[in-house]
Tab-separated table of C-alpha atoms in Angstrom:
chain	number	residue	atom	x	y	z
F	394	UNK	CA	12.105	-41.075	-3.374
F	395	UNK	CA	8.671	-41.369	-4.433
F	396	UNK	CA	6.625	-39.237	-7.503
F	397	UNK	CA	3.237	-38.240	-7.547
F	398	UNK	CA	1.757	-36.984	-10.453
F	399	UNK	CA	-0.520	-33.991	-10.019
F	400	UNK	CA	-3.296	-32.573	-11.971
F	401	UNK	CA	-1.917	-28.425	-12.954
F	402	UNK	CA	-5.238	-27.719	-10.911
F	403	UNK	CA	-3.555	-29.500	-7.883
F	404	UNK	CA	-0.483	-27.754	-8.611
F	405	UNK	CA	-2.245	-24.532	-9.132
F	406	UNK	CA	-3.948	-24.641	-5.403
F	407	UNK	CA	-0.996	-26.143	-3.767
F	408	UNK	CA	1.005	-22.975	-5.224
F	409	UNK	CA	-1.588	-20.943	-3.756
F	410	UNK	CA	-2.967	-19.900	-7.213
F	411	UNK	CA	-6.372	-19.497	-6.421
F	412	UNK	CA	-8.600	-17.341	-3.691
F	413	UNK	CA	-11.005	-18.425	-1.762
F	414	UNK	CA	-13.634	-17.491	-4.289
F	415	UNK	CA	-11.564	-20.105	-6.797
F	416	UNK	CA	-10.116	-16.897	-8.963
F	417	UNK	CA	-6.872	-16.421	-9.226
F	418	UNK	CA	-5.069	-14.630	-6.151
F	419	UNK	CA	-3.364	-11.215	-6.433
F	420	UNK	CA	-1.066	-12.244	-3.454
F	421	UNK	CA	-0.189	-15.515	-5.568
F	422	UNK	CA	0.148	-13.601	-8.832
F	423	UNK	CA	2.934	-11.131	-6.482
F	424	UNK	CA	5.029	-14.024	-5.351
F	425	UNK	CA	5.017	-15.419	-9.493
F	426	UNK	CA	6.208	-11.891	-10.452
F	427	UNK	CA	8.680	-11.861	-7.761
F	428	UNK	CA	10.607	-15.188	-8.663
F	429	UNK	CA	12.039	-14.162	-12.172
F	430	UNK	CA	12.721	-10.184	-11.019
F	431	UNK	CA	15.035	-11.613	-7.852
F	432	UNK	CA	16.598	-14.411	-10.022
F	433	UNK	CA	17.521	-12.316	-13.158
F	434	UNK	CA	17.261	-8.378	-11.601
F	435	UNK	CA	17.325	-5.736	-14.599
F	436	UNK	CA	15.016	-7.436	-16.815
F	437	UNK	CA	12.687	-6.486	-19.790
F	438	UNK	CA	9.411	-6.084	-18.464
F	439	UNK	CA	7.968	-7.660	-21.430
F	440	UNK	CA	10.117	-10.974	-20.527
F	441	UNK	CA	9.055	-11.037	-16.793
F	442	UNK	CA	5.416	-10.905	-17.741
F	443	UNK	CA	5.784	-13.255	-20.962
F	444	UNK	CA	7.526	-15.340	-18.062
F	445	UNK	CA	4.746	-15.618	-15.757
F	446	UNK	CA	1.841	-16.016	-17.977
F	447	UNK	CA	3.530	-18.937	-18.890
F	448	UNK	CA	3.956	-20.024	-15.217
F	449	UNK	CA	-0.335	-19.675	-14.562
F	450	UNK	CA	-1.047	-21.347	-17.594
F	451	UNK	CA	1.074	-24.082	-17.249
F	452	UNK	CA	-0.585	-24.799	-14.133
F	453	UNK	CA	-3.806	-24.792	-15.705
F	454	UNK	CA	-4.701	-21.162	-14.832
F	455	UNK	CA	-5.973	-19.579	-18.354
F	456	UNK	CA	-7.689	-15.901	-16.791
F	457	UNK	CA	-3.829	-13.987	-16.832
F	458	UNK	CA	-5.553	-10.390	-17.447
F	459	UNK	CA	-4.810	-9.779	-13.525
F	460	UNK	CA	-1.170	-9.687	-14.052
F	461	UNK	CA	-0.167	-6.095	-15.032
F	462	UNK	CA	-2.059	-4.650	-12.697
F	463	UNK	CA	-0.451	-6.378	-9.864
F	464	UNK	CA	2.720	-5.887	-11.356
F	465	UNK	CA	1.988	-2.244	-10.818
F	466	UNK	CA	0.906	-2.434	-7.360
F	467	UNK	CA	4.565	-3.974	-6.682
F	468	UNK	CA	5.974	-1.104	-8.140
F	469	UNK	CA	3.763	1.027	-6.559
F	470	UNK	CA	5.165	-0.068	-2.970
F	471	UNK	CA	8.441	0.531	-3.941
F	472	UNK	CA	9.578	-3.077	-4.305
F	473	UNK	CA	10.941	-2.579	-8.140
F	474	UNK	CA	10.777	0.055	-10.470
F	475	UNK	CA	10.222	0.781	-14.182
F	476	UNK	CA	13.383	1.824	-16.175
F	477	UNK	CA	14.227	2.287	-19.861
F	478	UNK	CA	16.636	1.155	-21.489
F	479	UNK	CA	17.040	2.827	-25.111
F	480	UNK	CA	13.346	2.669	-25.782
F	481	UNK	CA	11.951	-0.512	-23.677
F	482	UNK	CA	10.959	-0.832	-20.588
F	483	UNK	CA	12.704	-2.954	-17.992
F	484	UNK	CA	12.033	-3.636	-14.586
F	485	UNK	CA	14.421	-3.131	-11.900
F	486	UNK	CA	14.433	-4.755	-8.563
F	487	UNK	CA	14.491	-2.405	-5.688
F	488	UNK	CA	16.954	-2.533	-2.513
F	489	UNK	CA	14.983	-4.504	0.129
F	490	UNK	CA	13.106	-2.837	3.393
F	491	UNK	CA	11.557	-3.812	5.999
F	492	UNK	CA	8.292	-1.048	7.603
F	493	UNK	CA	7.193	-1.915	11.183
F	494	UNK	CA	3.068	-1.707	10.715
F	495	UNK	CA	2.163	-2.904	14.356
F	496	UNK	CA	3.780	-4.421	17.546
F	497	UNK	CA	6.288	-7.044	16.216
F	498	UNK	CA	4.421	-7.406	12.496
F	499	UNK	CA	6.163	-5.506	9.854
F	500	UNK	CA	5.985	-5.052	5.657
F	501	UNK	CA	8.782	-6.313	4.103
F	502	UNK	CA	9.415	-5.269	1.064
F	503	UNK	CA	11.745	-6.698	-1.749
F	504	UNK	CA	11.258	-9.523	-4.460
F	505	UNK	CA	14.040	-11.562	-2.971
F	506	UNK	CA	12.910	-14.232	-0.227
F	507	UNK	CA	12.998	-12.509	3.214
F	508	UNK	CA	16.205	-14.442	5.469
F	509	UNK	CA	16.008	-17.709	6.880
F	510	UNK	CA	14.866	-17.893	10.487
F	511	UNK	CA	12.344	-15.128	9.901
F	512	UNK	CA	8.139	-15.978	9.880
F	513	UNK	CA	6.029	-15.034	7.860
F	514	UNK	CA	2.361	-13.470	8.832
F	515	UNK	CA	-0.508	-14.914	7.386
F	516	UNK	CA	-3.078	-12.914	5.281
F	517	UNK	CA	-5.606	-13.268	3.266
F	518	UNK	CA	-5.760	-13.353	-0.711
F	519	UNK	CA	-6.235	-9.798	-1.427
F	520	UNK	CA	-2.835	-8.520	0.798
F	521	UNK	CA	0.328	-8.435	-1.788
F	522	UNK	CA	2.600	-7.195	0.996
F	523	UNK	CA	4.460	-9.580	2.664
F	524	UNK	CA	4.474	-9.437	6.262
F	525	UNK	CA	7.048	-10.640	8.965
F	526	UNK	CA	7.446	-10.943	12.974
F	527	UNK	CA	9.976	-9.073	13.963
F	528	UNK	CA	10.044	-8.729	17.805
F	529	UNK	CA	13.607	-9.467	19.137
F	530	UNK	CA	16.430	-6.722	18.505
F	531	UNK	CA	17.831	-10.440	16.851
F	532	UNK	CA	15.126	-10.229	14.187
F	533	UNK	CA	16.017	-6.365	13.700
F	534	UNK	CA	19.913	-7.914	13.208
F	535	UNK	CA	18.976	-11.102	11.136
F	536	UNK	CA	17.605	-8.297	8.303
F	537	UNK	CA	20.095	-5.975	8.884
F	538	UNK	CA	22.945	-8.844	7.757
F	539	UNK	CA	20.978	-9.717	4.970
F	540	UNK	CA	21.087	-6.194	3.495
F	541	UNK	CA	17.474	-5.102	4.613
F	542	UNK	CA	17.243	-1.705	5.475
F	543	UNK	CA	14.757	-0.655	8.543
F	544	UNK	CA	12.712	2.809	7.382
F	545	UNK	CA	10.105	4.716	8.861
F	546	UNK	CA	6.601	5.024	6.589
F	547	UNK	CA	7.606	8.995	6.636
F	548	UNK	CA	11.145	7.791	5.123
F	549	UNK	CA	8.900	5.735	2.146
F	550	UNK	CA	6.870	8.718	1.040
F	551	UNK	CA	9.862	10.789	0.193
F	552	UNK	CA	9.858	12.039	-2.098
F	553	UNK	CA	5.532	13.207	-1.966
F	554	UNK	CA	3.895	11.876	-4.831
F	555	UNK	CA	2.707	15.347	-6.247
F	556	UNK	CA	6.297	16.454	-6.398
F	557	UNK	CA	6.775	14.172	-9.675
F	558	UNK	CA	3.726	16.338	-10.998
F	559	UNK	CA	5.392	19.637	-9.422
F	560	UNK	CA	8.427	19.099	-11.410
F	561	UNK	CA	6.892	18.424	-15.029
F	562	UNK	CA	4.830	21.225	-14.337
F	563	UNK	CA	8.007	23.299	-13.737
F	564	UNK	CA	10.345	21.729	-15.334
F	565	UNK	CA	12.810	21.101	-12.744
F	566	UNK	CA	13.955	19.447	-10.182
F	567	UNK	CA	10.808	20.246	-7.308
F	568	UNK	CA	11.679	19.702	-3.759
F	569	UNK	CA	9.600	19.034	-0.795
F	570	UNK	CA	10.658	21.846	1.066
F	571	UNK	CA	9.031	24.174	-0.807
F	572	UNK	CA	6.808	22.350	-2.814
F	573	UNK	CA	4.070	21.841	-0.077
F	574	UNK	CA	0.788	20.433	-1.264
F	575	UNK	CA	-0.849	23.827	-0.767
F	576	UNK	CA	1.474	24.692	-3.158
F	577	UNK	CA	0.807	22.608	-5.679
F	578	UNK	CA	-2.496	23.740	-6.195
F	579	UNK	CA	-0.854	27.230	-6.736
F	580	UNK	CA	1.027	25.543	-9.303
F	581	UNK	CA	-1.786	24.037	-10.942
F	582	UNK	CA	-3.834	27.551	-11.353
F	583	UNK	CA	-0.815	29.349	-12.125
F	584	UNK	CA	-0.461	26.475	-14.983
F	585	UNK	CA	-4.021	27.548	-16.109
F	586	UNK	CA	-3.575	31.309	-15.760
F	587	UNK	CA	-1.034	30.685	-18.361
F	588	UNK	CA	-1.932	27.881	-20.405
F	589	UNK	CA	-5.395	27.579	-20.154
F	590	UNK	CA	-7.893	26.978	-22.936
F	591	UNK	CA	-11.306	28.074	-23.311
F	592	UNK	CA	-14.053	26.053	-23.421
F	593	UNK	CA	-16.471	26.159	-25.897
F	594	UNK	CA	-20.430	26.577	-24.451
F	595	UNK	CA	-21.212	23.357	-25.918
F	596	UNK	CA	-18.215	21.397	-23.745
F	597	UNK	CA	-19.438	18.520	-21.781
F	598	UNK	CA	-17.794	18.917	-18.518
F	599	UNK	CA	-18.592	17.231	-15.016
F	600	UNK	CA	-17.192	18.851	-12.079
F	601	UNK	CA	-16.197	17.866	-8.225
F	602	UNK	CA	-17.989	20.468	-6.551
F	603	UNK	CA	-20.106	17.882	-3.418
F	604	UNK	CA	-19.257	18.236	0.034
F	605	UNK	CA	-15.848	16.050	1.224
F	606	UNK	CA	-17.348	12.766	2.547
F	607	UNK	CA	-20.427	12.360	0.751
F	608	UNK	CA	-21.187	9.601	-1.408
F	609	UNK	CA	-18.095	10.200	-4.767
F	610	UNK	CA	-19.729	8.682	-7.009
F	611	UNK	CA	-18.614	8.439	-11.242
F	612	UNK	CA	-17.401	11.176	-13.634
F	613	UNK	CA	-18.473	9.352	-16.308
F	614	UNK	CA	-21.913	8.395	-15.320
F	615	UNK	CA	-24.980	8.617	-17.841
F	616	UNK	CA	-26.332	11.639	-15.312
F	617	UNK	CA	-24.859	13.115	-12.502
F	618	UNK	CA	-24.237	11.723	-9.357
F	619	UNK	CA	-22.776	11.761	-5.888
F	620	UNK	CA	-20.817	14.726	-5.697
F	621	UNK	CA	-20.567	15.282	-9.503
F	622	UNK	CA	-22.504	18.458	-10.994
F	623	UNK	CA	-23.115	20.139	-14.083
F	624	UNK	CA	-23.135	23.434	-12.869
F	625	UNK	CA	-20.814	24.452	-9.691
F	626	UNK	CA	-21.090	28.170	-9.631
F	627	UNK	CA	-18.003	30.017	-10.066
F	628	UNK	CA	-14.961	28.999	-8.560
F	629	UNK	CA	-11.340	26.618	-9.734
F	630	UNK	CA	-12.755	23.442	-9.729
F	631	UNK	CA	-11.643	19.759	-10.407
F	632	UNK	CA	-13.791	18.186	-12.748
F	633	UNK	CA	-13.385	16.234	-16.610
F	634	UNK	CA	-14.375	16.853	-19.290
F	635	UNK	CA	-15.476	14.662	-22.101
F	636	UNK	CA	-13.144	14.115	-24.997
F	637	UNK	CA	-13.132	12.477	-28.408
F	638	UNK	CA	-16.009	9.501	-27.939
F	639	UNK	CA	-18.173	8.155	-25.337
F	640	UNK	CA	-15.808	6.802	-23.208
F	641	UNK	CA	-12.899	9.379	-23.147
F	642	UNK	CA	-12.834	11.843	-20.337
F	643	UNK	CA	-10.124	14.037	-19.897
F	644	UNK	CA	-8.935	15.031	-16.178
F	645	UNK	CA	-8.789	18.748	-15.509
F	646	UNK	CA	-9.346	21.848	-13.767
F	647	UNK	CA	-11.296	24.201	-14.851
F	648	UNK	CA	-11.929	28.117	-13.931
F	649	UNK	CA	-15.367	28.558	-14.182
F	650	UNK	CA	-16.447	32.922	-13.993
F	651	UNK	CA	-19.086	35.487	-15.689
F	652	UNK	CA	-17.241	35.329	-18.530
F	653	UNK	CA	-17.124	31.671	-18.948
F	654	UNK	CA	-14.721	28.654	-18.328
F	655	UNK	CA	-10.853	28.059	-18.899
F	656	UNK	CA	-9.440	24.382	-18.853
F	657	UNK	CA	-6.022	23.451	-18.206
F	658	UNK	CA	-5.592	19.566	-19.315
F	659	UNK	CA	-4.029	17.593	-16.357
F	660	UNK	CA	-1.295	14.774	-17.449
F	661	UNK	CA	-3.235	11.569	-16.242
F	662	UNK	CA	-5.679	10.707	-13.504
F	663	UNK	CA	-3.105	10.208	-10.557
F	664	UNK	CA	-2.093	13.776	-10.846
F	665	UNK	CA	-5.669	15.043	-10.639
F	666	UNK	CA	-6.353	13.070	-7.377
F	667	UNK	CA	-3.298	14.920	-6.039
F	668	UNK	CA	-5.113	18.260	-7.429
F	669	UNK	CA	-8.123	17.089	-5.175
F	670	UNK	CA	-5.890	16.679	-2.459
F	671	UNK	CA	-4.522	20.099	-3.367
F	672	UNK	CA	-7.483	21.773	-3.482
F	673	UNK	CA	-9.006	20.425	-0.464
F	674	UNK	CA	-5.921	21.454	1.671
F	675	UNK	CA	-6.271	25.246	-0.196
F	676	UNK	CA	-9.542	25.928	0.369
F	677	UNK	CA	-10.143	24.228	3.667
F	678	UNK	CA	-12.239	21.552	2.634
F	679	UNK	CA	-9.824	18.172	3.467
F	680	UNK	CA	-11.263	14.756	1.758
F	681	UNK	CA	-12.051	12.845	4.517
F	682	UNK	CA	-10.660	9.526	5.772
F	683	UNK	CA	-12.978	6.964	7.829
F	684	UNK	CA	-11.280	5.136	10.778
F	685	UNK	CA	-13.860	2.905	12.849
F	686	UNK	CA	-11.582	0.244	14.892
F	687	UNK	CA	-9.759	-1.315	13.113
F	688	UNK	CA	-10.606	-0.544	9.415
F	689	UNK	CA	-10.052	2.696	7.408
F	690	UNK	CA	-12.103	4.225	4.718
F	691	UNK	CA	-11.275	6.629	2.384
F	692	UNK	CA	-14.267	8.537	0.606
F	693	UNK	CA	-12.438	9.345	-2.350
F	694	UNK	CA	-10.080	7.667	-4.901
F	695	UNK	CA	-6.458	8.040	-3.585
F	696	UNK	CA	-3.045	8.597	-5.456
F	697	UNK	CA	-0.994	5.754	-6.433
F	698	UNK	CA	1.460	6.651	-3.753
F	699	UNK	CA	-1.113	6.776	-1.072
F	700	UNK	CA	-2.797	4.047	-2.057
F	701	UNK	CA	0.181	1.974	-1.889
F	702	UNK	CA	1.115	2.757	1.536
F	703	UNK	CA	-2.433	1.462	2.589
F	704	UNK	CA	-1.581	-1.456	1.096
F	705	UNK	CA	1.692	-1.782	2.935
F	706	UNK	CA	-0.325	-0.582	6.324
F	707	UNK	CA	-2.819	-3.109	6.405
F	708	UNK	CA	-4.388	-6.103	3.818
F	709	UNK	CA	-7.269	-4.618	1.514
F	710	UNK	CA	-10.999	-5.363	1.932
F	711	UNK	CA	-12.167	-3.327	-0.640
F	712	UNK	CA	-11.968	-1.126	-3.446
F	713	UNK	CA	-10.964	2.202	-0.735
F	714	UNK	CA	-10.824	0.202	2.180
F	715	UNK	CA	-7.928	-1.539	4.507
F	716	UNK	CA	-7.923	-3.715	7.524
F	717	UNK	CA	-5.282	-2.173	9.931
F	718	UNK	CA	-3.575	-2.346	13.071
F	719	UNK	CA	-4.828	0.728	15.277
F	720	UNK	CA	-1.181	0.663	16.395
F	721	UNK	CA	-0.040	1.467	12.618
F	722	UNK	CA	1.506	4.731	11.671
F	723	UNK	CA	-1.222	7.135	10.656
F	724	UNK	CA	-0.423	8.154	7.289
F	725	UNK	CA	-3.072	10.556	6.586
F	726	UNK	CA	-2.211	12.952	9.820
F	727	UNK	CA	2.073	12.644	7.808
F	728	UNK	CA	0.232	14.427	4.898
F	729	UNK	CA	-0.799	17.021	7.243
């Protein structure tokens, strides 16, 4: 046997640390995170990422800010989940799957290593899904024995995203059934009919009142842009309104009539891109989705959910934008 000492920047590229670019990789950060969650399973989340911050810098890799976020984006596909247990939070390691995404190339999905005899699909730096080649009804078997469950992307998004909204907003259990998206919107103003505050004339408050598929622009701009206003005419209206300091915006909806405007507070920012969703679906204005060839655009900020299942469709090449196979499922036309 012979040794070789390496350098932990040698170890660090071999590994697959680094991007093109020479910062680290999301898709090499993913397959850190995924080592301790499929050796231990339940585990403190603390401990995992304690874990692999040690891995990156022991390997000479000192910029570890990158890791929670990706941690979420794993979650986010479905491949573990958050849990408490008394009052920390653990992460639990999800039953694997396997998506098909175009002819023979599929997402698999699950922190364990995917079975032997199985290839893997290269991709670039960005992509955090791991992809396979499954073409033979042998493949299909091969994951099948090792426990991997086939679904369909329609099978993934159940239950909706919006529903977890629906059901705080209700408090209860809300089902998809009846909960449609139009619905939630009715929800959402029924929420402010009853809850609602008034604003004060002096409120700073930027609204989404532009047409779907212009340019989105920033709530929190210095002065308004893209398809952020001031002053949207009357109407029920997603927009945020600024909060205690510079910096702190608060997503909302707001009634605005003669007799002035009425807020209701939404619970974070995922639920108010489902309330633009909503709205859009309501009033007959959809957001609008960009598909030239092979790459997809979306004009506005998506829900975690939906963002996810981009990233399980095709590999990322932008903030709102996805490489994909024109023979993937189209999950925008499922929302419908």
């Amino acid at each position: 046997m012979r040794l070789r000492t390496q350098s932990p920047a040698e170890l660090s590229s071999q590994l697959g640390y680094f991007d093109a670019e020479g910062k680290p990789s999301v898709r090499g950060i993913a397959n850190v995170l995924r080592a301790p969650l499929s050796r231990w399973g339940l585990s403190p989340k603390r401990s995992v990422l304690k874990h692999v911050r040690a891995e990156f810098r022991a390997s000479g890799v000192d910029e570890v800010s990158d890791i929670p976020r990706v941690l979420g984006r794993l979650v986010d596909i479905g491949e573990c989940e958050e849990v408490y247990v008394g009052h920390e939070v653990y992460l639990a390691p999800t039953t694997p799957r396997w998506l098909s995404v175009d002819e023979g190339v599929s997402a698999y999905l699950g922190v364990s290593r995917p079975p032997d005899g199985l290839s893997l699909v290269e991709s670039n730096h960005h992509d955090i899904v791991r992809r396979l080649r499954v073409v033979t009804d042998e493949e299909a078997a091969m994951l099948e024995l090792a426990g991997v469950r086939e679904v369909s992307l329609s099978e993934w998004l159940m239950p909706p995203g919006y529903l977890r909204h629906a059901s705080r907003r209700m408090r209860r259990p809300a089902r998809s059934d009846t909960i449609t998206l139009e619905r939630f919107w009715d929800l959402l103003d029924e929420a402010l009919t009853e809850e609602g505050l008034t604003l004060s004339a002096d409120a700073e408050v930027r609204f989404l009142a532009g047409r779907p598929g212009d340019f989105f622009g920033r709530h929190n701009s210095s002065q308004t842009e893209g398809r952020w206003t001031n002053d949207p005419g009357e109407g029920l209206w997603c927009a945020y309104r600024r909060g205690y300091g510079e910096t702190h915006w608060h997503p909302c909806i707001i009634a605005v009539t003669g007799e002035g405007q009425r807020a209701l507070d939404l619970y974070d920012d995922d639920e108010w891109r489902w309330a633009v969703l909503a709205r859009g679906r309501r009033v007959g204005a959809e957001e609008v989705v960009r598909a030239e060839g092979s790459r997809v655009q979306l004009t506005f900020p998506a829900p975690a959910q939906l963002r996810a299942a981009m990233d399980i469709l095709g590999s990322p090449t932008g903030a709102w934008s996805w490489e994909v196979s024109p023979n993937a499922p189209d999950l925008w036309r499922l929302l419908r």
